[in-house]
Structure formats: C-alpha cells, structure tokens
GROMACS .gro file of C-alpha atoms in nm:
model
  438
    1UNK     CA    1  14.343 -24.923  -9.291
    2UNK     CA    2  14.210 -24.792  -8.962
    3UNK     CA    3  14.352 -24.963  -8.654
    4UNK     CA    4  14.242 -24.912  -8.295
    5UNK     CA    5  14.561 -25.061  -8.159
    6UNK     CA    6  14.873 -24.859  -8.128
    7UNK     CA    7  15.145 -24.969  -8.365
    8UNK     CA    8  15.459 -24.760  -8.363
    9UNK     CA    9  15.816 -24.866  -8.425
   10UNK     CA   10  16.071 -24.644  -8.259
   11UNK     CA   11  16.443 -24.663  -8.329
   12UNK     CA   12  16.703 -24.532  -8.091
   13UNK     CA   13  16.805 -24.223  -8.282
   14UNK     CA   14  16.443 -24.133  -8.342
   15UNK     CA   15  16.368 -24.150  -7.974
   16UNK     CA   16  16.664 -23.925  -7.899
   17UNK     CA   17  16.544 -23.659  -8.142
   18UNK     CA   18  16.186 -23.671  -8.023
   19UNK     CA   19  16.299 -23.635  -7.665
   20UNK     CA   20  16.483 -23.321  -7.771
   21UNK     CA   21  16.162 -23.208  -7.934
   22UNK     CA   22  15.993 -23.223  -7.596
   23UNK     CA   23  16.271 -23.066  -7.394
   24UNK     CA   24  16.290 -22.753  -7.188
   25UNK     CA   25  16.075 -22.447  -7.157
   26UNK     CA   26  15.914 -22.345  -7.483
   27UNK     CA   27  15.999 -21.982  -7.457
   28UNK     CA   28  16.259 -21.859  -7.708
   29UNK     CA   29  16.591 -22.035  -7.652
   30UNK     CA   30  16.905 -21.827  -7.616
   31UNK     CA   31  17.177 -21.839  -7.876
   32UNK     CA   32  17.495 -21.657  -7.967
   33UNK     CA   33  17.360 -21.597  -8.313
   34UNK     CA   34  17.301 -21.917  -8.510
   35UNK     CA   35  17.155 -21.880  -8.859
   36UNK     CA   36  16.778 -21.898  -8.867
   37UNK     CA   37  16.724 -21.931  -9.238
   38UNK     CA   38  16.969 -22.193  -9.355
   39UNK     CA   39  16.983 -22.568  -9.384
   40UNK     CA   40  16.712 -22.658  -9.637
   41UNK     CA   41  16.765 -22.710 -10.013
   42UNK     CA   42  16.567 -22.502 -10.265
   43UNK     CA   43  16.250 -22.668 -10.389
   44UNK     CA   44  16.020 -22.596 -10.678
   45UNK     CA   45  15.811 -22.910 -10.668
   46UNK     CA   46  15.667 -23.141 -10.403
   47UNK     CA   47  15.976 -23.295 -10.245
   48UNK     CA   48  15.993 -23.567  -9.977
   49UNK     CA   49  16.240 -23.452  -9.714
   50UNK     CA   50  16.436 -23.596  -9.424
   51UNK     CA   51  16.635 -23.436  -9.149
   52UNK     CA   52  17.019 -23.438  -9.152
   53UNK     CA   53  17.176 -23.753  -9.006
   54UNK     CA   54  17.304 -23.788  -8.653
   55UNK     CA   55  17.565 -24.057  -8.606
   56UNK     CA   56  17.521 -24.124  -8.239
   57UNK     CA   57  17.275 -24.036  -7.964
   58UNK     CA   58  17.367 -23.691  -7.833
   59UNK     CA   59  17.356 -23.598  -7.466
   60UNK     CA   60  17.036 -23.449  -7.329
   61UNK     CA   61  16.987 -23.094  -7.457
   62UNK     CA   62  17.055 -22.832  -7.189
   63UNK     CA   63  16.779 -22.612  -7.063
   64UNK     CA   64  16.847 -22.268  -7.206
   65UNK     CA   65  16.736 -21.932  -7.067
   66UNK     CA   66  16.488 -21.732  -7.270
   67UNK     CA   67  16.625 -21.403  -7.405
   68UNK     CA   68  16.285 -21.248  -7.459
   69UNK     CA   69  16.103 -21.390  -7.158
   70UNK     CA   70  16.235 -21.520  -6.826
   71UNK     CA   71  16.084 -21.836  -6.678
   72UNK     CA   72  15.741 -21.760  -6.543
   73UNK     CA   73  15.718 -21.975  -6.233
   74UNK     CA   74  15.481 -21.862  -5.958
   75UNK     CA   75  15.613 -21.814  -5.607
   76UNK     CA   76  15.387 -22.087  -5.479
   77UNK     CA   77  15.218 -22.371  -5.653
   78UNK     CA   78  14.865 -22.441  -5.530
   79UNK     CA   79  14.767 -22.795  -5.460
   80UNK     CA   80  14.560 -22.963  -5.724
   81UNK     CA   81  14.284 -23.217  -5.709
   82UNK     CA   82  14.420 -23.572  -5.741
   83UNK     CA   83  14.367 -23.717  -6.087
   84UNK     CA   84  14.091 -23.963  -6.157
   85UNK     CA   85  14.140 -24.255  -6.388
   86UNK     CA   86  13.785 -24.280  -6.517
   87UNK     CA   87  13.544 -24.017  -6.653
   88UNK     CA   88  13.331 -23.905  -6.361
   89UNK     CA   89  13.008 -23.829  -6.542
   90UNK     CA   90  12.783 -23.984  -6.802
   91UNK     CA   91  12.660 -23.642  -6.916
   92UNK     CA   92  12.910 -23.629  -7.202
   93UNK     CA   93  13.142 -23.884  -7.353
   94UNK     CA   94  13.494 -23.757  -7.421
   95UNK     CA   95  13.658 -24.018  -7.642
   96UNK     CA   96  13.958 -24.014  -7.874
   97UNK     CA   97  13.756 -23.787  -8.110
   98UNK     CA   98  13.866 -23.973  -8.422
   99UNK     CA   99  13.611 -23.895  -8.690
  100UNK     CA  100  13.468 -24.073  -8.995
  101UNK     CA  101  13.767 -24.025  -9.225
  102UNK     CA  102  14.079 -24.232  -9.261
  103UNK     CA  103  14.381 -24.001  -9.259
  104UNK     CA  104  14.664 -23.971  -9.510
  105UNK     CA  105  14.992 -23.792  -9.450
  106UNK     CA  106  15.223 -23.631  -9.704
  107UNK     CA  107  15.553 -23.450  -9.644
  108UNK     CA  108  15.626 -23.150  -9.866
  109UNK     CA  109  15.878 -22.869  -9.896
  110UNK     CA  110  15.746 -22.516  -9.941
  111UNK     CA  111  16.001 -22.294 -10.115
  112UNK     CA  112  16.080 -21.952  -9.971
  113UNK     CA  113  15.858 -21.717 -10.172
  114UNK     CA  114  16.107 -21.433 -10.125
  115UNK     CA  115  16.380 -21.629 -10.299
  116UNK     CA  116  16.571 -21.686  -9.977
  117UNK     CA  117  16.670 -22.013  -9.817
  118UNK     CA  118  16.390 -22.046  -9.560
  119UNK     CA  119  16.232 -22.350  -9.727
  120UNK     CA  120  15.979 -22.509  -9.493
  121UNK     CA  121  15.936 -22.882  -9.446
  122UNK     CA  122  15.570 -22.949  -9.370
  123UNK     CA  123  15.353 -23.248  -9.294
  124UNK     CA  124  14.997 -23.252  -9.429
  125UNK     CA  125  14.726 -23.463  -9.265
  126UNK     CA  126  14.418 -23.497  -9.484
  127UNK     CA  127  14.092 -23.694  -9.512
  128UNK     CA  128  14.118 -23.990  -9.747
  129UNK     CA  129  13.869 -24.080 -10.016
  130UNK     CA  130  13.651 -24.385  -9.956
  131UNK     CA  131  13.712 -24.708 -10.140
  132UNK     CA  132  14.076 -24.666 -10.236
  133UNK     CA  133  14.194 -24.956 -10.449
  134UNK     CA  134  14.538 -24.974 -10.293
  135UNK     CA  135  14.615 -25.067  -9.934
  136UNK     CA  136  14.829 -24.779  -9.813
  137UNK     CA  137  15.119 -24.836  -9.570
  138UNK     CA  138  15.115 -24.694  -9.219
  139UNK     CA  139  15.267 -24.347  -9.198
  140UNK     CA  140  15.628 -24.351  -9.086
  141UNK     CA  141  15.732 -24.017  -8.941
  142UNK     CA  142  16.094 -24.013  -9.054
  143UNK     CA  143  16.352 -23.854  -8.829
  144UNK     CA  144  16.664 -23.986  -9.003
  145UNK     CA  145  16.715 -24.217  -9.302
  146UNK     CA  146  16.591 -24.554  -9.181
  147UNK     CA  147  16.476 -24.408  -8.851
  148UNK     CA  148  16.105 -24.359  -8.794
  149UNK     CA  149  15.807 -24.424  -8.576
  150UNK     CA  150  15.485 -24.563  -8.711
  151UNK     CA  151  15.144 -24.403  -8.672
  152UNK     CA  152  14.867 -24.614  -8.515
  153UNK     CA  153  14.609 -24.448  -8.738
  154UNK     CA  154  14.738 -24.252  -9.038
  155UNK     CA  155  14.878 -24.388  -9.363
  156UNK     CA  156  15.133 -24.253  -9.608
  157UNK     CA  157  14.947 -24.107  -9.905
  158UNK     CA  158  14.964 -23.862 -10.193
  159UNK     CA  159  14.721 -23.580 -10.275
  160UNK     CA  160  14.538 -23.792 -10.532
  161UNK     CA  161  14.399 -23.994 -10.239
  162UNK     CA  162  14.235 -23.683 -10.089
  163UNK     CA  163  13.862 -23.712 -10.025
  164UNK     CA  164  13.644 -23.528 -10.279
  165UNK     CA  165  13.416 -23.410  -9.997
  166UNK     CA  166  13.592 -23.073  -9.969
  167UNK     CA  167  13.656 -22.793  -9.960
  168UNK     CA  168  13.784 -22.851  -9.607
  169UNK     CA  169  13.882 -22.601  -9.339
  170UNK     CA  170  14.258 -22.550  -9.302
  171UNK     CA  171  14.426 -22.588  -8.961
  172UNK     CA  172  14.794 -22.498  -8.918
  173UNK     CA  173  14.978 -22.653  -8.621
  174UNK     CA  174  15.288 -22.488  -8.467
  175UNK     CA  175  15.524 -22.703  -8.259
  176UNK     CA  176  15.700 -22.593  -7.942
  177UNK     CA  177  16.056 -22.463  -7.909
  178UNK     CA  178  16.305 -22.736  -8.000
  179UNK     CA  179  16.019 -22.945  -8.135
  180UNK     CA  180  15.921 -23.115  -8.458
  181UNK     CA  181  15.622 -23.075  -8.686
  182UNK     CA  182  15.471 -23.413  -8.591
  183UNK     CA  183  15.540 -23.412  -8.217
  184UNK     CA  184  15.165 -23.415  -8.139
  185UNK     CA  185  15.045 -23.652  -8.410
  186UNK     CA  186  14.771 -23.795  -8.190
  187UNK     CA  187  14.614 -23.448  -8.200
  188UNK     CA  188  14.676 -23.354  -8.563
  189UNK     CA  189  14.553 -23.690  -8.690
  190UNK     CA  190  14.235 -23.667  -8.481
  191UNK     CA  191  14.152 -23.324  -8.622
  192UNK     CA  192  14.212 -23.438  -8.981
  193UNK     CA  193  13.989 -23.743  -8.932
  194UNK     CA  194  13.698 -23.507  -8.870
  195UNK     CA  195  13.720 -23.342  -9.211
  196UNK     CA  196  14.003 -23.090  -9.179
  197UNK     CA  197  14.326 -23.042  -9.369
  198UNK     CA  198  14.601 -22.999  -9.111
  199UNK     CA  199  14.948 -22.864  -9.196
  200UNK     CA  200  15.248 -22.835  -8.963
  201UNK     CA  201  15.585 -22.681  -9.054
  202UNK     CA  202  15.921 -22.736  -8.894
  203UNK     CA  203  16.015 -22.389  -8.772
  204UNK     CA  204  16.368 -22.350  -8.911
  205UNK     CA  205  16.613 -22.245  -8.641
  206UNK     CA  206  16.391 -22.380  -8.362
  207UNK     CA  207  16.369 -22.756  -8.418
  208UNK     CA  208  16.502 -23.057  -8.226
  209UNK     CA  209  16.756 -23.131  -8.498
  210UNK     CA  210  16.909 -22.784  -8.477
  211UNK     CA  211  16.908 -22.787  -8.099
  212UNK     CA  212  17.099 -23.115  -8.098
  213UNK     CA  213  17.340 -22.991  -8.363
  214UNK     CA  214  17.403 -22.664  -8.180
  215UNK     CA  215  17.275 -22.456  -8.470
  216UNK     CA  216  16.952 -22.329  -8.314
  217UNK     CA  217  16.862 -21.974  -8.407
  218UNK     CA  218  16.851 -21.667  -8.189
  219UNK     CA  219  16.543 -21.648  -7.966
  220UNK     CA  220  16.429 -21.311  -8.096
  221UNK     CA  221  16.463 -21.428  -8.455
  222UNK     CA  222  16.267 -21.744  -8.379
  223UNK     CA  223  15.986 -21.544  -8.220
  224UNK     CA  224  15.952 -21.325  -8.530
  225UNK     CA  225  15.998 -21.604  -8.784
  226UNK     CA  226  15.739 -21.838  -8.637
  227UNK     CA  227  15.423 -21.644  -8.732
  228UNK     CA  228  15.585 -21.559  -9.064
  229UNK     CA  229  15.625 -21.934  -9.126
  230UNK     CA  230  15.255 -21.992  -9.060
  231UNK     CA  231  15.158 -21.714  -9.300
  232UNK     CA  232  15.390 -21.867  -9.562
  233UNK     CA  233  15.212 -22.201  -9.517
  234UNK     CA  234  14.870 -22.040  -9.558
  235UNK     CA  235  14.990 -21.852  -9.866
  236UNK     CA  236  15.118 -22.171 -10.028
  237UNK     CA  237  14.805 -22.374  -9.958
  238UNK     CA  238  14.577 -22.102 -10.096
  239UNK     CA  239  14.787 -22.021 -10.404
  240UNK     CA  240  14.646 -22.194 -10.715
  241UNK     CA  241  14.981 -22.147 -10.890
  242UNK     CA  242  15.187 -22.311 -10.615
  243UNK     CA  243  15.380 -22.612 -10.739
  244UNK     CA  244  15.447 -22.736 -10.387
  245UNK     CA  245  15.084 -22.771 -10.280
  246UNK     CA  246  14.933 -22.889 -10.606
  247UNK     CA  247  14.653 -23.132 -10.533
  248UNK     CA  248  14.552 -22.963 -10.208
  249UNK     CA  249  14.480 -22.601 -10.304
  250UNK     CA  250  14.140 -22.662 -10.461
  251UNK     CA  251  14.021 -22.859 -10.159
  252UNK     CA  252  14.069 -22.583  -9.900
  253UNK     CA  253  13.810 -22.325  -9.801
  254UNK     CA  254  13.999 -21.993  -9.766
  255UNK     CA  255  13.725 -21.859  -9.542
  256UNK     CA  256  13.778 -22.129  -9.277
  257UNK     CA  257  14.132 -22.117  -9.136
  258UNK     CA  258  14.250 -22.187  -8.780
  259UNK     CA  259  14.592 -22.191  -8.614
  260UNK     CA  260  14.681 -22.412  -8.319
  261UNK     CA  261  15.005 -22.469  -8.133
  262UNK     CA  262  15.175 -22.599  -7.820
  263UNK     CA  263  15.387 -22.387  -7.585
  264UNK     CA  264  15.597 -22.155  -7.807
  265UNK     CA  265  15.355 -22.269  -8.077
  266UNK     CA  266  15.078 -22.133  -7.857
  267UNK     CA  267  15.253 -21.797  -7.865
  268UNK     CA  268  15.268 -21.836  -8.243
  269UNK     CA  269  14.891 -21.884  -8.261
  270UNK     CA  270  14.830 -21.572  -8.051
  271UNK     CA  271  15.078 -21.377  -8.265
  272UNK     CA  272  14.888 -21.475  -8.580
  273UNK     CA  273  14.580 -21.305  -8.437
  274UNK     CA  274  14.745 -21.017  -8.249
  275UNK     CA  275  15.055 -20.937  -8.449
  276UNK     CA  276  15.402 -20.925  -8.296
  277UNK     CA  277  15.709 -20.704  -8.295
  278UNK     CA  278  16.053 -20.701  -8.143
  279UNK     CA  279  16.391 -20.544  -8.213
  280UNK     CA  280  16.422 -20.739  -8.537
  281UNK     CA  281  16.098 -20.635  -8.702
  282UNK     CA  282  15.720 -20.662  -8.701
  283UNK     CA  283  15.466 -20.924  -8.799
  284UNK     CA  284  15.121 -20.790  -8.886
  285UNK     CA  285  14.825 -21.003  -8.774
  286UNK     CA  286  14.698 -21.234  -9.047
  287UNK     CA  287  14.329 -21.151  -9.090
  288UNK     CA  288  14.264 -21.477  -9.275
  289UNK     CA  289  14.286 -21.666  -8.945
  290UNK     CA  290  13.936 -21.717  -8.808
  291UNK     CA  291  14.005 -21.911  -8.486
  292UNK     CA  292  14.292 -22.019  -8.262
  293UNK     CA  293  14.356 -22.309  -8.022
  294UNK     CA  294  14.650 -22.281  -7.782
  295UNK     CA  295  14.788 -22.571  -7.577
  296UNK     CA  296  14.996 -22.483  -7.269
  297UNK     CA  297  15.092 -22.155  -7.438
  298UNK     CA  298  15.391 -21.933  -7.367
  299UNK     CA  299  15.226 -21.593  -7.333
  300UNK     CA  300  15.425 -21.385  -7.088
  301UNK     CA  301  15.421 -21.006  -7.110
  302UNK     CA  302  15.764 -20.976  -7.273
  303UNK     CA  303  15.639 -21.193  -7.559
  304UNK     CA  304  15.290 -21.048  -7.599
  305UNK     CA  305  15.194 -20.709  -7.458
  306UNK     CA  306  14.860 -20.638  -7.298
  307UNK     CA  307  14.768 -20.428  -7.600
  308UNK     CA  308  14.847 -20.709  -7.843
  309UNK     CA  309  14.639 -20.961  -7.651
  310UNK     CA  310  14.350 -20.716  -7.610
  311UNK     CA  311  14.333 -20.680  -7.987
  312UNK     CA  312  14.238 -21.047  -8.036
  313UNK     CA  313  13.867 -21.082  -8.106
  314UNK     CA  314  13.842 -21.408  -8.303
  315UNK     CA  315  13.712 -21.729  -8.138
  316UNK     CA  316  13.969 -21.890  -7.909
  317UNK     CA  317  14.017 -22.206  -7.705
  318UNK     CA  318  14.303 -22.250  -7.458
  319UNK     CA  319  14.388 -22.580  -7.286
  320UNK     CA  320  14.647 -22.628  -7.013
  321UNK     CA  321  14.750 -22.867  -6.737
  322UNK     CA  322  14.707 -22.744  -6.382
  323UNK     CA  323  15.050 -22.886  -6.290
  324UNK     CA  324  15.242 -22.730  -6.581
  325UNK     CA  325  15.571 -22.584  -6.453
  326UNK     CA  326  15.724 -22.506  -6.796
  327UNK     CA  327  15.456 -22.255  -6.897
  328UNK     CA  328  15.257 -22.216  -6.575
  329UNK     CA  329  14.895 -22.105  -6.584
  330UNK     CA  330  14.997 -21.776  -6.423
  331UNK     CA  331  15.070 -21.572  -6.636
  332UNK     CA  332  15.067 -21.778  -6.955
  333UNK     CA  333  14.698 -21.866  -6.950
  334UNK     CA  334  14.549 -21.609  -6.714
  335UNK     CA  335  14.679 -21.315  -6.920
  336UNK     CA  336  14.524 -21.411  -7.255
  337UNK     CA  337  14.213 -21.544  -7.083
  338UNK     CA  338  14.153 -21.211  -6.908
  339UNK     CA  339  14.277 -20.974  -7.178
  340UNK     CA  340  14.157 -21.105  -7.512
  341UNK     CA  341  13.822 -20.996  -7.652
  342UNK     CA  342  13.765 -21.332  -7.822
  343UNK     CA  343  13.404 -21.427  -7.875
  344UNK     CA  344  13.338 -21.703  -7.807
  345UNK     CA  345  13.625 -21.785  -7.574
  346UNK     CA  346  13.678 -22.120  -7.400
  347UNK     CA  347  13.926 -22.247  -7.143
  348UNK     CA  348  13.990 -22.606  -7.033
  349UNK     CA  349  14.217 -22.683  -6.737
  350UNK     CA  350  14.318 -23.050  -6.721
  351UNK     CA  351  14.364 -23.135  -6.353
  352UNK     CA  352  14.704 -23.293  -6.279
  353UNK     CA  353  14.817 -23.267  -6.643
  354UNK     CA  354  15.158 -23.119  -6.727
  355UNK     CA  355  15.350 -22.967  -7.017
  356UNK     CA  356  15.429 -23.288  -7.205
  357UNK     CA  357  15.069 -23.404  -7.176
  358UNK     CA  358  15.022 -23.216  -7.504
  359UNK     CA  359  15.287 -23.414  -7.696
  360UNK     CA  360  15.345 -23.779  -7.790
  361UNK     CA  361  15.630 -23.829  -7.540
  362UNK     CA  362  15.437 -24.076  -7.323
  363UNK     CA  363  15.405 -24.312  -7.621
  364UNK     CA  364  15.782 -24.319  -7.658
  365UNK     CA  365  15.826 -24.409  -7.295
  366UNK     CA  366  15.585 -24.699  -7.345
  367UNK     CA  367  15.775 -24.834  -7.643
  368UNK     CA  368  16.136 -24.800  -7.526
  369UNK     CA  369  16.131 -25.118  -7.312
  370UNK     CA  370  16.038 -25.319  -7.622
  371UNK     CA  371  16.365 -25.225  -7.795
  372UNK     CA  372  16.701 -25.391  -7.741
  373UNK     CA  373  17.038 -25.227  -7.674
  374UNK     CA  374  16.892 -24.886  -7.597
  375UNK     CA  375  17.163 -24.664  -7.447
  376UNK     CA  376  17.091 -24.567  -7.090
  377UNK     CA  377  17.124 -24.199  -7.181
  378UNK     CA  378  16.831 -24.230  -7.423
  379UNK     CA  379  16.605 -24.410  -7.176
  380UNK     CA  380  16.705 -24.179  -6.893
  381UNK     CA  381  16.641 -23.866  -7.101
  382UNK     CA  382  16.298 -23.985  -7.214
  383UNK     CA  383  16.210 -24.070  -6.857
  384UNK     CA  384  16.328 -23.728  -6.740
  385UNK     CA  385  16.094 -23.548  -6.978
  386UNK     CA  386  15.812 -23.796  -6.927
  387UNK     CA  387  15.801 -23.673  -6.567
  388UNK     CA  388  15.618 -23.371  -6.712
  389UNK     CA  389  15.308 -23.563  -6.809
  390UNK     CA  390  15.356 -23.940  -6.789
  391UNK     CA  391  15.403 -24.002  -6.416
  392UNK     CA  392  15.169 -24.210  -6.205
  393UNK     CA  393  15.030 -23.899  -6.038
  394UNK     CA  394  14.963 -23.722  -6.369
  395UNK     CA  395  14.634 -23.736  -6.554
  396UNK     CA  396  14.635 -24.065  -6.752
  397UNK     CA  397  14.748 -23.983  -7.103
  398UNK     CA  398  14.453 -24.159  -7.269
  399UNK     CA  399  14.215 -23.943  -7.068
  400UNK     CA  400  14.414 -23.629  -7.150
  401UNK     CA  401  14.411 -23.711  -7.520
  402UNK     CA  402  14.036 -23.772  -7.510
  403UNK     CA  403  13.973 -23.435  -7.345
  404UNK     CA  404  14.214 -23.243  -7.570
  405UNK     CA  405  14.092 -23.394  -7.895
  406UNK     CA  406  13.723 -23.381  -7.807
  407UNK     CA  407  13.726 -23.015  -7.706
  408UNK     CA  408  13.941 -22.913  -8.004
  409UNK     CA  409  13.719 -23.087  -8.259
  410UNK     CA  410  13.398 -22.960  -8.097
  411UNK     CA  411  13.536 -22.605  -8.096
  412UNK     CA  412  13.643 -22.617  -8.461
  413UNK     CA  413  13.315 -22.774  -8.568
  414UNK     CA  414  13.120 -22.502  -8.386
  415UNK     CA  415  13.314 -22.228  -8.567
  416UNK     CA  416  13.355 -22.372  -8.915
  417UNK     CA  417  13.073 -22.625  -8.948
  418UNK     CA  418  12.728 -22.675  -8.803
  419UNK     CA  419  12.860 -22.821  -8.479
  420UNK     CA  420  12.777 -22.726  -8.124
  421UNK     CA  421  13.045 -22.640  -7.867
  422UNK     CA  422  13.061 -22.852  -7.555
  423UNK     CA  423  12.829 -22.704  -7.292
  424UNK     CA  424  13.009 -22.632  -6.962
  425UNK     CA  425  12.704 -22.760  -6.775
  426UNK     CA  426  12.758 -23.108  -6.919
  427UNK     CA  427  13.104 -23.143  -6.765
  428UNK     CA  428  13.040 -22.997  -6.420
  429UNK     CA  429  13.053 -23.342  -6.264
  430UNK     CA  430  13.391 -23.435  -6.414
  431UNK     CA  431  13.639 -23.334  -6.143
  432UNK     CA  432  13.947 -23.390  -6.359
  433UNK     CA  433  13.873 -23.090  -6.580
  434UNK     CA  434  13.768 -22.729  -6.533
  435UNK     CA  435  13.578 -22.581  -6.828
  436UNK     CA  436  13.492 -22.213  -6.864
  437UNK     CA  437  13.341 -22.009  -7.144
  438UNK     CA  438  13.264 -21.644  -7.212
   0.00000   0.00000   0.00000
C-alpha cells in the first residue's frame, strides 16, 4: 500500500476549490451576515459526505478585509538569508517523518449535539492494522462528485481496519480561513503514520466552498465557532455512545489530546488553550487539550488579548516562514512566543518559507501542467497563490515539509510518548531554519 512516489489526480474543479482554500489572509473574512450554521444535512450515523456541486470554475476569490483584525504587515520587511536546497548539517536528519504505520482515511459527519444544523464533516486519518487481507484503494479527497485528488500515501479505509495498537493520542487539525479539512494532507498523514489519530473538521461558514458560493459566515461568528467546532469533535471522539465515531472511540486516549492548525486555524489552537470571547459570546478554554502546534498563526491583539495568551501554560510549538506576508511574524508569532507561559515552548522559523508553505498548494501547481484543457483562470489563480511558498526563491517545499513534519512529530512524541524533542544544538549548523526553545 505504501508508495514513496507522489500519485495524485487533480481535476479542474478540484483545483479551483483548493486554490480558494489557500487564498487570502487567514484572519476572519468580512461578510454582510451569511449564515454560519446551515448547509449540512442531519446525521445520526457515519455518513460519507461531499461538498455541493459547482458547475463551472469561479473567478479567483477576492481578498476580504478582516472585521476583527486588520492586516498585520510590518512597516519594513527585513532581509532574510537566501534559502538552501540541501540540509546543511549531518547532526540531525530531517526527513518526511512518515512513521511505521500505513494510514487509512475515513470521512464522517458529526451531528450537532445541540440539535441544531451545525453538522461537521470531518476527515479521520488513522494507523492501519498490519496484514490486511484486502488491498485498499488510494484515498481520494473528494471536492465534488467525480472530482478528487489522490493521496500519495494514505488509503481509503473504514474503522475496522484501525490498528489494535491503541489507544492512540488524538490530534485535531484546524484549517485556515476559506480552507478545507484536508488542505495540509502531507502533514496530517505524516502525524497519523506515527501512531496518532488525526481528525480535521470543515469549519462551517469558513470553507472554500462557501467562499466561492458567496455564503461565507460573518468573521466574528467564524472566530467564535471555530474552537467550538474543535470541542465538538473532541466530545464526539471521546463519547462511547456516539453513533458517528463508533469504531474509533475505544482507541483514543482521552489524556493525550493536541490541537494544531494553520493561520486562522493557528488562532483556533491558541483559543482552545486560552479561551476566546467577542461580541457574540464566549468560548471557555478546553482543559482536555494537552498541547498545541500552530503553523503561521493569526494571533493579533484584536483576536487574542495579552491576558488570554498569558494564560496558556500547556506545551506549545509554533512554526512560521520568515517571508510570510499574510500572517507576518510580527505580531502573529512574536506575541504568543513572548506572552505565553507554555512549558516547554518551541519555535521554528523556516528561512525563506511563506504562508502557503504550510499547505498542499505546491503539489497542485506541479500537477496542473499534466492536465488538458485547463482554463487559464484556474492555472493563473493557482500560480498567484503559489507565489506564497512555491517560487524559486522560496524554501524548497520538500525541505519545508521535512522540517515541519519532523519537528511536529518529535514534539508530539516528547509530550505524549517516550520521545525526545529535537535539541536546538543539533540544528545550529542548518542555516535554513532558526530553532528556539524555552
């Protein structure tokens, strides 16, 4: 089942949606008041789901101002060290971090426990049992009926293929604003392959599909709903009476839970540990979360106050590109790095990496030339967003993935298993990354 070669099939509509998933600044998008909770059918059992159809490639989604946080661009952008294409030191090997397990993926719908219509579509990445009798097909991450891209590593599976080696730690991934639950599959698959159960919801009102359809929710509502979604996911996967997560519940260790996210998903991870409030209500920090990993987070003061950040004391890892202009290091990384009381706390700056370094967008750019009759608007839009991470002067994506996955897995293993965190002294001679710990 495992393949070291990339093998993805991307159709035109799929590429258009994924580009939307990578678009814009991942602070809350403005809206005149679209519904946040609608659009998903009720579910009482495990239900495969697909997104609503789009009949033609839409135009590139506009960049929208953030109602709760203005763009945080520094007055000047310091020069960065040119990227290197090869690891500069033999002290430590940073590889793709894929572990000993093959990975299965299942798509479920978690019903709104309050009886409302906020039913969450989630993907679950999980370690597979050894010696399965049936050859499982490659996972196809479906965007529309008949429209998908194919994973180079994971396979489509059901919970009965789950490894009996559990219970496993639970990791919940939160996508960025206008994103999709599987937009960073290279990352979520790598974590699962190391003996973790990884779950990612589509945040209703803040996905690529809704952005393209013009039904995206209000920014303030999205900010409050996001951590509530993650808590709903944790509730469902720890509830022995849940019909949606049957087959997974007994294989999760409730004492080992982490949350990770990119951009607005990074804010979501911080909010899980710090709590959050705005004019629409309050989210109380979820004390079940034992660690967080944030990737290019959105963490400006109007999203997270100094007091909120200072209340965080669980282990934390933040990773960011030095050339990120969507959620620049100042203030989005410097604030939580300086204010949180996390212990231990780690920070990795990837030199010459950008915002889309922490998504799969570069893979789509690679595959588009292999397709025929691709509308220019699709290719042009992908190329526009690929500028934020896939350009010749950016850190090579394979190197960025190796760093991101290796540090994330080492961090999680050090918190939840018997692993050892990466020692900063072992990476001092690698000039394409800056690693700090406290």
